[in-house]
Amino acid sequence: MRIFALLISTILGLAVTLPAQAQVANPRDAIPPMIAAVEARDANAIAALYTEDAIILGAGRPVVAGREAIRDSWIQSFAGGYSVLEVGRPRTERGADRALMVFLWQATIQPEGGEAQQVVGRSMLYFTRVEGGWLISADMWQPAG
């Protein structure tokens, strides 16, 4: 019985700390919740848009691999002042179980006590169809301009 109680408490602890999946009906539907999550500084909501084994490839940065690492990366970004995300009109190509989206974006980063900076970039998101919708499985971005 004691082992069972330990197992249940471990599972409940993981449920609280690991971000859940947030499949979208269409790949384009991922943009509004991502923008809202940035505005709310909700790293779990952003990470939930990614598959468990997703990767992010950022220019000049180490690879971020896995949903939990993606969440942690966003926690660091929010701590550094990342607060606003604006996304231009995305171009999406979709197959039966894979989709690709490219778009331009602009982010506002304002470190505590510092001036706001605008960062402009390009992103390419690779989506995988999963049960219940679509999740991002790869995210590659670079500065634009």
Short mmCIF file of N, CA and C in Angstrom, two decimals, residues 6-143:
data_model
loop_
_atom_site.label_atom_id
_atom_site.label_comp_id
_atom_site.label_asym_id
_atom_site.label_seq_id
_atom_site.Cartn_x
_atom_site.Cartn_y
_atom_site.Cartn_z
N LEU A 6 3.07 6.14 -2.79
CA LEU A 6 4.23 6.84 -3.34
C LEU A 6 4.09 7.02 -4.84
N LEU A 7 3.63 5.98 -5.52
CA LEU A 7 3.43 6.04 -6.96
C LEU A 7 2.40 7.10 -7.32
N ILE A 8 1.28 7.13 -6.63
CA ILE A 8 0.23 8.12 -6.89
C ILE A 8 0.75 9.53 -6.65
N SER A 9 1.48 9.76 -5.58
CA SER A 9 1.99 11.11 -5.31
C SER A 9 3.02 11.52 -6.35
N THR A 10 3.81 10.58 -6.85
CA THR A 10 4.77 10.89 -7.91
C THR A 10 4.05 11.27 -9.19
N ILE A 11 3.04 10.50 -9.56
CA ILE A 11 2.27 10.79 -10.77
C ILE A 11 1.59 12.15 -10.66
N LEU A 12 0.99 12.44 -9.53
CA LEU A 12 0.34 13.74 -9.34
C LEU A 12 1.36 14.87 -9.39
N GLY A 13 2.53 14.67 -8.85
CA GLY A 13 3.58 15.68 -8.91
C GLY A 13 4.01 15.95 -10.34
N LEU A 14 4.14 14.91 -11.15
CA LEU A 14 4.50 15.09 -12.55
C LEU A 14 3.40 15.81 -13.30
N ALA A 15 2.16 15.51 -13.00
CA ALA A 15 1.05 16.16 -13.68
C ALA A 15 1.05 17.66 -13.42
N VAL A 16 1.50 18.07 -12.27
CA VAL A 16 1.55 19.49 -11.94
C VAL A 16 2.71 20.18 -12.63
N THR A 17 3.86 19.50 -12.78
CA THR A 17 5.05 20.18 -13.27
C THR A 17 5.25 20.07 -14.77
N LEU A 18 4.75 19.03 -15.41
CA LEU A 18 4.96 18.88 -16.85
C LEU A 18 3.83 19.54 -17.62
N PRO A 19 4.16 20.33 -18.66
CA PRO A 19 3.11 20.95 -19.44
C PRO A 19 2.31 19.90 -20.22
N ALA A 20 1.02 20.08 -20.31
CA ALA A 20 0.15 19.18 -21.06
C ALA A 20 0.21 19.53 -22.54
N GLN A 21 -0.32 18.66 -23.37
CA GLN A 21 -0.41 18.95 -24.79
C GLN A 21 -1.61 19.85 -25.05
N ALA A 22 -1.49 20.70 -26.04
CA ALA A 22 -2.59 21.57 -26.45
C ALA A 22 -2.71 21.52 -27.97
N GLN A 23 -3.19 20.39 -28.47
CA GLN A 23 -3.32 20.22 -29.90
C GLN A 23 -4.24 21.29 -30.48
N VAL A 24 -3.92 21.71 -31.69
CA VAL A 24 -4.76 22.67 -32.40
C VAL A 24 -5.41 21.95 -33.58
N ALA A 25 -6.59 22.41 -33.98
CA ALA A 25 -7.33 21.77 -35.06
C ALA A 25 -6.64 21.94 -36.41
N ASN A 26 -5.95 23.05 -36.58
CA ASN A 26 -5.27 23.38 -37.82
C ASN A 26 -3.94 24.02 -37.44
N PRO A 27 -2.85 23.76 -38.15
CA PRO A 27 -1.57 24.38 -37.77
C PRO A 27 -1.64 25.90 -37.58
N ARG A 28 -2.39 26.59 -38.43
CA ARG A 28 -2.50 28.05 -38.28
C ARG A 28 -3.12 28.46 -36.94
N ASP A 29 -3.88 27.55 -36.36
CA ASP A 29 -4.53 27.84 -35.08
C ASP A 29 -3.54 27.91 -33.92
N ALA A 30 -2.29 27.57 -34.14
CA ALA A 30 -1.28 27.61 -33.06
C ALA A 30 -0.83 29.04 -32.76
N ILE A 31 -0.96 29.94 -33.72
CA ILE A 31 -0.44 31.30 -33.55
C ILE A 31 -1.19 32.09 -32.46
N PRO A 32 -2.53 32.19 -32.49
CA PRO A 32 -3.20 32.97 -31.43
C PRO A 32 -2.91 32.48 -30.01
N PRO A 33 -2.93 31.16 -29.73
CA PRO A 33 -2.61 30.77 -28.35
C PRO A 33 -1.15 31.04 -27.97
N MET A 34 -0.25 31.00 -28.96
CA MET A 34 1.15 31.31 -28.65
C MET A 34 1.28 32.79 -28.29
N ILE A 35 0.64 33.66 -29.05
CA ILE A 35 0.68 35.10 -28.76
C ILE A 35 0.06 35.37 -27.38
N ALA A 36 -1.08 34.74 -27.10
CA ALA A 36 -1.74 34.93 -25.80
C ALA A 36 -0.87 34.42 -24.66
N ALA A 37 -0.20 33.30 -24.88
CA ALA A 37 0.66 32.74 -23.83
C ALA A 37 1.86 33.64 -23.56
N VAL A 38 2.41 34.25 -24.61
CA VAL A 38 3.52 35.20 -24.40
C VAL A 38 3.02 36.38 -23.60
N GLU A 39 1.86 36.92 -23.97
CA GLU A 39 1.29 38.06 -23.25
C GLU A 39 1.06 37.71 -21.78
N ALA A 40 0.62 36.48 -21.52
CA ALA A 40 0.37 36.04 -20.14
C ALA A 40 1.63 35.53 -19.45
N ARG A 41 2.73 35.46 -20.20
CA ARG A 41 4.00 34.91 -19.69
C ARG A 41 3.79 33.49 -19.15
N ASP A 42 3.10 32.69 -19.94
CA ASP A 42 2.73 31.33 -19.55
C ASP A 42 3.57 30.33 -20.34
N ALA A 43 4.71 29.96 -19.80
CA ALA A 43 5.63 29.04 -20.46
C ALA A 43 5.01 27.65 -20.64
N ASN A 44 4.17 27.23 -19.71
CA ASN A 44 3.51 25.93 -19.85
C ASN A 44 2.58 25.91 -21.05
N ALA A 45 1.84 26.99 -21.27
CA ALA A 45 0.92 27.05 -22.41
C ALA A 45 1.68 27.02 -23.73
N ILE A 46 2.83 27.68 -23.79
CA ILE A 46 3.64 27.63 -25.01
C ILE A 46 4.16 26.22 -25.22
N ALA A 47 4.75 25.64 -24.20
CA ALA A 47 5.32 24.29 -24.32
C ALA A 47 4.27 23.27 -24.71
N ALA A 48 3.03 23.48 -24.30
CA ALA A 48 1.96 22.53 -24.60
C ALA A 48 1.64 22.47 -26.09
N LEU A 49 2.08 23.46 -26.86
CA LEU A 49 1.86 23.46 -28.31
C LEU A 49 2.85 22.57 -29.04
N TYR A 50 3.84 22.04 -28.32
CA TYR A 50 4.91 21.23 -28.91
C TYR A 50 4.75 19.76 -28.55
N THR A 51 5.28 18.88 -29.41
CA THR A 51 5.31 17.45 -29.09
C THR A 51 6.29 17.23 -27.94
N GLU A 52 6.16 16.09 -27.30
CA GLU A 52 7.03 15.76 -26.16
C GLU A 52 8.51 15.79 -26.55
N ASP A 53 8.83 15.39 -27.78
CA ASP A 53 10.23 15.33 -28.22
C ASP A 53 10.59 16.43 -29.22
N ALA A 54 9.85 17.52 -29.21
CA ALA A 54 10.09 18.63 -30.14
C ALA A 54 11.47 19.25 -29.92
N ILE A 55 11.97 19.91 -30.97
CA ILE A 55 13.24 20.63 -30.87
C ILE A 55 13.05 22.06 -31.35
N ILE A 56 13.86 22.96 -30.78
CA ILE A 56 13.92 24.34 -31.25
C ILE A 56 15.37 24.60 -31.66
N LEU A 57 15.53 25.09 -32.89
CA LEU A 57 16.84 25.44 -33.41
C LEU A 57 16.87 26.95 -33.59
N GLY A 58 17.60 27.63 -32.73
CA GLY A 58 17.70 29.08 -32.79
C GLY A 58 19.10 29.49 -33.24
N ALA A 59 19.17 30.52 -34.04
CA ALA A 59 20.45 30.99 -34.57
C ALA A 59 21.44 31.28 -33.44
N GLY A 60 22.60 30.64 -33.48
CA GLY A 60 23.65 30.90 -32.50
C GLY A 60 23.35 30.42 -31.10
N ARG A 61 22.38 29.54 -30.95
CA ARG A 61 21.99 29.05 -29.62
C ARG A 61 22.03 27.53 -29.60
N PRO A 62 22.19 26.96 -28.41
CA PRO A 62 22.14 25.50 -28.32
C PRO A 62 20.75 24.98 -28.68
N VAL A 63 20.69 23.76 -29.16
CA VAL A 63 19.42 23.11 -29.46
C VAL A 63 18.63 22.94 -28.16
N VAL A 64 17.36 23.26 -28.22
CA VAL A 64 16.46 23.03 -27.09
C VAL A 64 15.64 21.81 -27.46
N ALA A 65 15.75 20.73 -26.69
CA ALA A 65 15.11 19.47 -27.04
C ALA A 65 14.16 19.00 -25.94
N GLY A 66 12.92 18.79 -26.32
CA GLY A 66 11.92 18.27 -25.39
C GLY A 66 11.01 19.35 -24.85
N ARG A 67 9.77 18.97 -24.59
CA ARG A 67 8.76 19.93 -24.12
C ARG A 67 9.17 20.60 -22.82
N GLU A 68 9.73 19.85 -21.90
CA GLU A 68 10.12 20.43 -20.62
C GLU A 68 11.24 21.46 -20.80
N ALA A 69 12.21 21.17 -21.67
CA ALA A 69 13.30 22.12 -21.94
C ALA A 69 12.76 23.36 -22.66
N ILE A 70 11.76 23.17 -23.51
CA ILE A 70 11.14 24.31 -24.20
C ILE A 70 10.45 25.20 -23.17
N ARG A 71 9.73 24.59 -22.25
CA ARG A 71 9.10 25.37 -21.17
C ARG A 71 10.16 26.15 -20.38
N ASP A 72 11.24 25.47 -20.00
CA ASP A 72 12.29 26.12 -19.22
C ASP A 72 12.94 27.27 -19.99
N SER A 73 13.09 27.09 -21.30
CA SER A 73 13.66 28.15 -22.14
C SER A 73 12.76 29.39 -22.14
N TRP A 74 11.45 29.17 -22.20
CA TRP A 74 10.52 30.30 -22.16
C TRP A 74 10.49 30.95 -20.79
N ILE A 75 10.62 30.18 -19.75
CA ILE A 75 10.71 30.76 -18.40
C ILE A 75 11.89 31.72 -18.34
N GLN A 76 13.02 31.31 -18.90
CA GLN A 76 14.21 32.18 -18.93
C GLN A 76 13.96 33.41 -19.80
N SER A 77 13.30 33.23 -20.93
CA SER A 77 13.01 34.37 -21.81
C SER A 77 12.12 35.39 -21.10
N PHE A 78 11.10 34.91 -20.40
CA PHE A 78 10.23 35.82 -19.67
C PHE A 78 10.99 36.53 -18.56
N ALA A 79 11.88 35.84 -17.89
CA ALA A 79 12.69 36.46 -16.83
C ALA A 79 13.60 37.54 -17.42
N GLY A 80 13.98 37.37 -18.69
CA GLY A 80 14.82 38.36 -19.36
C GLY A 80 14.05 39.51 -19.97
N GLY A 81 12.72 39.51 -19.83
CA GLY A 81 11.92 40.64 -20.29
C GLY A 81 11.12 40.41 -21.56
N TYR A 82 11.12 39.20 -22.11
CA TYR A 82 10.33 38.90 -23.31
C TYR A 82 8.86 39.06 -22.94
N SER A 83 8.14 39.98 -23.62
CA SER A 83 6.78 40.25 -23.18
C SER A 83 5.74 40.38 -24.28
N VAL A 84 6.14 40.62 -25.52
CA VAL A 84 5.17 40.82 -26.59
C VAL A 84 5.65 40.06 -27.82
N LEU A 85 4.72 39.38 -28.48
CA LEU A 85 5.01 38.69 -29.74
C LEU A 85 3.96 39.10 -30.76
N GLU A 86 4.42 39.58 -31.89
CA GLU A 86 3.54 39.90 -33.01
C GLU A 86 3.97 39.03 -34.17
N VAL A 87 3.00 38.43 -34.85
CA VAL A 87 3.30 37.51 -35.94
C VAL A 87 2.67 38.02 -37.22
N GLY A 88 3.48 38.06 -38.29
CA GLY A 88 2.96 38.43 -39.60
C GLY A 88 2.13 37.30 -40.18
N ARG A 89 1.59 37.52 -41.34
CA ARG A 89 0.73 36.52 -41.98
C ARG A 89 1.54 35.26 -42.30
N PRO A 90 1.16 34.14 -41.72
CA PRO A 90 1.91 32.91 -41.97
C PRO A 90 1.56 32.27 -43.31
N ARG A 91 2.54 31.61 -43.87
CA ARG A 91 2.32 30.79 -45.06
C ARG A 91 2.40 29.33 -44.60
N THR A 92 1.37 28.56 -44.89
CA THR A 92 1.30 27.18 -44.41
C THR A 92 1.08 26.23 -45.57
N GLU A 93 1.83 25.15 -45.58
CA GLU A 93 1.61 24.05 -46.52
C GLU A 93 1.35 22.81 -45.67
N ARG A 94 0.30 22.08 -46.04
CA ARG A 94 -0.14 20.99 -45.18
C ARG A 94 -0.37 19.72 -45.99
N GLY A 95 0.08 18.61 -45.44
CA GLY A 95 -0.21 17.29 -45.99
C GLY A 95 -1.15 16.57 -45.05
N ALA A 96 -1.26 15.26 -45.22
CA ALA A 96 -2.17 14.48 -44.39
C ALA A 96 -1.75 14.44 -42.93
N ASP A 97 -0.44 14.31 -42.67
CA ASP A 97 0.01 14.19 -41.28
C ASP A 97 1.19 15.08 -40.94
N ARG A 98 1.58 15.96 -41.84
CA ARG A 98 2.68 16.90 -41.62
C ARG A 98 2.30 18.26 -42.19
N ALA A 99 2.83 19.30 -41.60
CA ALA A 99 2.57 20.65 -42.11
C ALA A 99 3.79 21.52 -41.82
N LEU A 100 3.97 22.53 -42.64
CA LEU A 100 5.08 23.46 -42.48
C LEU A 100 4.52 24.88 -42.53
N MET A 101 4.97 25.72 -41.62
CA MET A 101 4.53 27.10 -41.57
C MET A 101 5.75 28.01 -41.48
N VAL A 102 5.75 29.08 -42.27
CA VAL A 102 6.81 30.09 -42.18
C VAL A 102 6.15 31.44 -41.95
N PHE A 103 6.83 32.30 -41.18
CA PHE A 103 6.28 33.62 -40.91
C PHE A 103 7.37 34.54 -40.36
N LEU A 104 7.11 35.83 -40.47
CA LEU A 104 7.95 36.85 -39.83
C LEU A 104 7.32 37.20 -38.49
N TRP A 105 8.14 37.59 -37.54
CA TRP A 105 7.62 37.99 -36.23
C TRP A 105 8.45 39.14 -35.67
N GLN A 106 7.86 39.80 -34.71
CA GLN A 106 8.54 40.86 -33.97
C GLN A 106 8.25 40.65 -32.49
N ALA A 107 9.29 40.71 -31.69
CA ALA A 107 9.15 40.53 -30.25
C ALA A 107 9.64 41.77 -29.53
N THR A 108 9.02 42.05 -28.41
CA THR A 108 9.46 43.13 -27.53
C THR A 108 10.10 42.50 -26.31
N ILE A 109 11.32 42.93 -26.04
CA ILE A 109 12.05 42.43 -24.87
C ILE A 109 12.47 43.64 -24.06
N GLN A 110 12.01 43.69 -22.83
CA GLN A 110 12.34 44.80 -21.95
C GLN A 110 12.86 44.26 -20.62
N PRO A 111 14.20 44.20 -20.50
CA PRO A 111 14.77 43.74 -19.23
C PRO A 111 14.38 44.68 -18.10
N GLU A 112 14.28 44.15 -16.91
CA GLU A 112 13.91 44.97 -15.75
C GLU A 112 14.88 46.14 -15.63
N GLY A 113 14.32 47.35 -15.58
CA GLY A 113 15.12 48.56 -15.45
C GLY A 113 15.77 49.01 -16.75
N GLY A 114 15.51 48.31 -17.85
CA GLY A 114 16.11 48.65 -19.14
C GLY A 114 15.09 49.15 -20.13
N GLU A 115 15.58 49.54 -21.29
CA GLU A 115 14.71 50.01 -22.36
C GLU A 115 14.20 48.84 -23.18
N ALA A 116 13.00 49.00 -23.72
CA ALA A 116 12.42 47.97 -24.58
C ALA A 116 13.22 47.87 -25.88
N GLN A 117 13.45 46.66 -26.32
CA GLN A 117 14.13 46.39 -27.58
C GLN A 117 13.19 45.60 -28.47
N GLN A 118 13.24 45.89 -29.76
CA GLN A 118 12.45 45.15 -30.73
C GLN A 118 13.37 44.17 -31.45
N VAL A 119 12.97 42.94 -31.52
CA VAL A 119 13.71 41.91 -32.24
C VAL A 119 12.81 41.40 -33.35
N VAL A 120 13.33 41.37 -34.56
CA VAL A 120 12.56 40.89 -35.71
C VAL A 120 13.20 39.58 -36.17
N GLY A 121 12.35 38.60 -36.47
CA GLY A 121 12.88 37.31 -36.88
C GLY A 121 11.99 36.59 -37.86
N ARG A 122 12.52 35.46 -38.33
CA ARG A 122 11.79 34.55 -39.22
C ARG A 122 11.71 33.20 -38.53
N SER A 123 10.59 32.55 -38.67
CA SER A 123 10.43 31.22 -38.08
C SER A 123 9.87 30.24 -39.09
N MET A 124 10.26 28.98 -38.90
CA MET A 124 9.70 27.88 -39.66
C MET A 124 9.28 26.82 -38.63
N LEU A 125 8.00 26.53 -38.61
CA LEU A 125 7.47 25.53 -37.69
C LEU A 125 7.06 24.29 -38.47
N TYR A 126 7.47 23.14 -37.98
CA TYR A 126 7.11 21.86 -38.58
C TYR A 126 6.12 21.18 -37.64
N PHE A 127 4.94 20.89 -38.16
CA PHE A 127 3.87 20.31 -37.36
C PHE A 127 3.69 18.83 -37.67
N THR A 128 3.28 18.09 -36.67
CA THR A 128 2.95 16.68 -36.80
C THR A 128 1.51 16.48 -36.34
N ARG A 129 0.75 15.71 -37.13
CA ARG A 129 -0.62 15.39 -36.71
C ARG A 129 -0.54 14.35 -35.61
N VAL A 130 -1.24 14.62 -34.53
CA VAL A 130 -1.32 13.69 -33.40
C VAL A 130 -2.80 13.46 -33.11
N GLU A 131 -3.08 12.55 -32.23
CA GLU A 131 -4.47 12.31 -31.86
C GLU A 131 -5.07 13.61 -31.32
N GLY A 132 -6.13 14.07 -31.93
CA GLY A 132 -6.80 15.27 -31.46
C GLY A 132 -6.36 16.55 -32.15
N GLY A 133 -5.41 16.49 -33.09
CA GLY A 133 -5.02 17.71 -33.79
C GLY A 133 -3.57 17.74 -34.21
N TRP A 134 -2.96 18.92 -34.07
CA TRP A 134 -1.59 19.16 -34.53
C TRP A 134 -0.75 19.73 -33.40
N LEU A 135 0.53 19.34 -33.39
CA LEU A 135 1.51 19.90 -32.46
C LEU A 135 2.77 20.24 -33.23
N ILE A 136 3.52 21.20 -32.72
CA ILE A 136 4.80 21.59 -33.33
C ILE A 136 5.85 20.55 -32.93
N SER A 137 6.55 20.00 -33.93
CA SER A 137 7.60 19.02 -33.62
C SER A 137 8.99 19.60 -33.86
N ALA A 138 9.08 20.66 -34.64
CA ALA A 138 10.37 21.34 -34.84
C ALA A 138 10.11 22.82 -35.09
N ASP A 139 10.96 23.64 -34.53
CA ASP A 139 10.83 25.10 -34.60
C ASP A 139 12.22 25.64 -34.89
N MET A 140 12.35 26.32 -36.02
CA MET A 140 13.65 26.89 -36.37
C MET A 140 13.45 28.39 -36.60
N TRP A 141 14.27 29.21 -35.96
CA TRP A 141 14.12 30.65 -36.11
C TRP A 141 15.49 31.31 -36.28
N GLN A 142 15.45 32.49 -36.86
CA GLN A 142 16.66 33.30 -37.04
C GLN A 142 16.28 34.76 -37.05
N PRO A 143 17.22 35.63 -36.69
CA PRO A 143 16.95 37.06 -36.79
C PRO A 143 16.72 37.45 -38.25
#
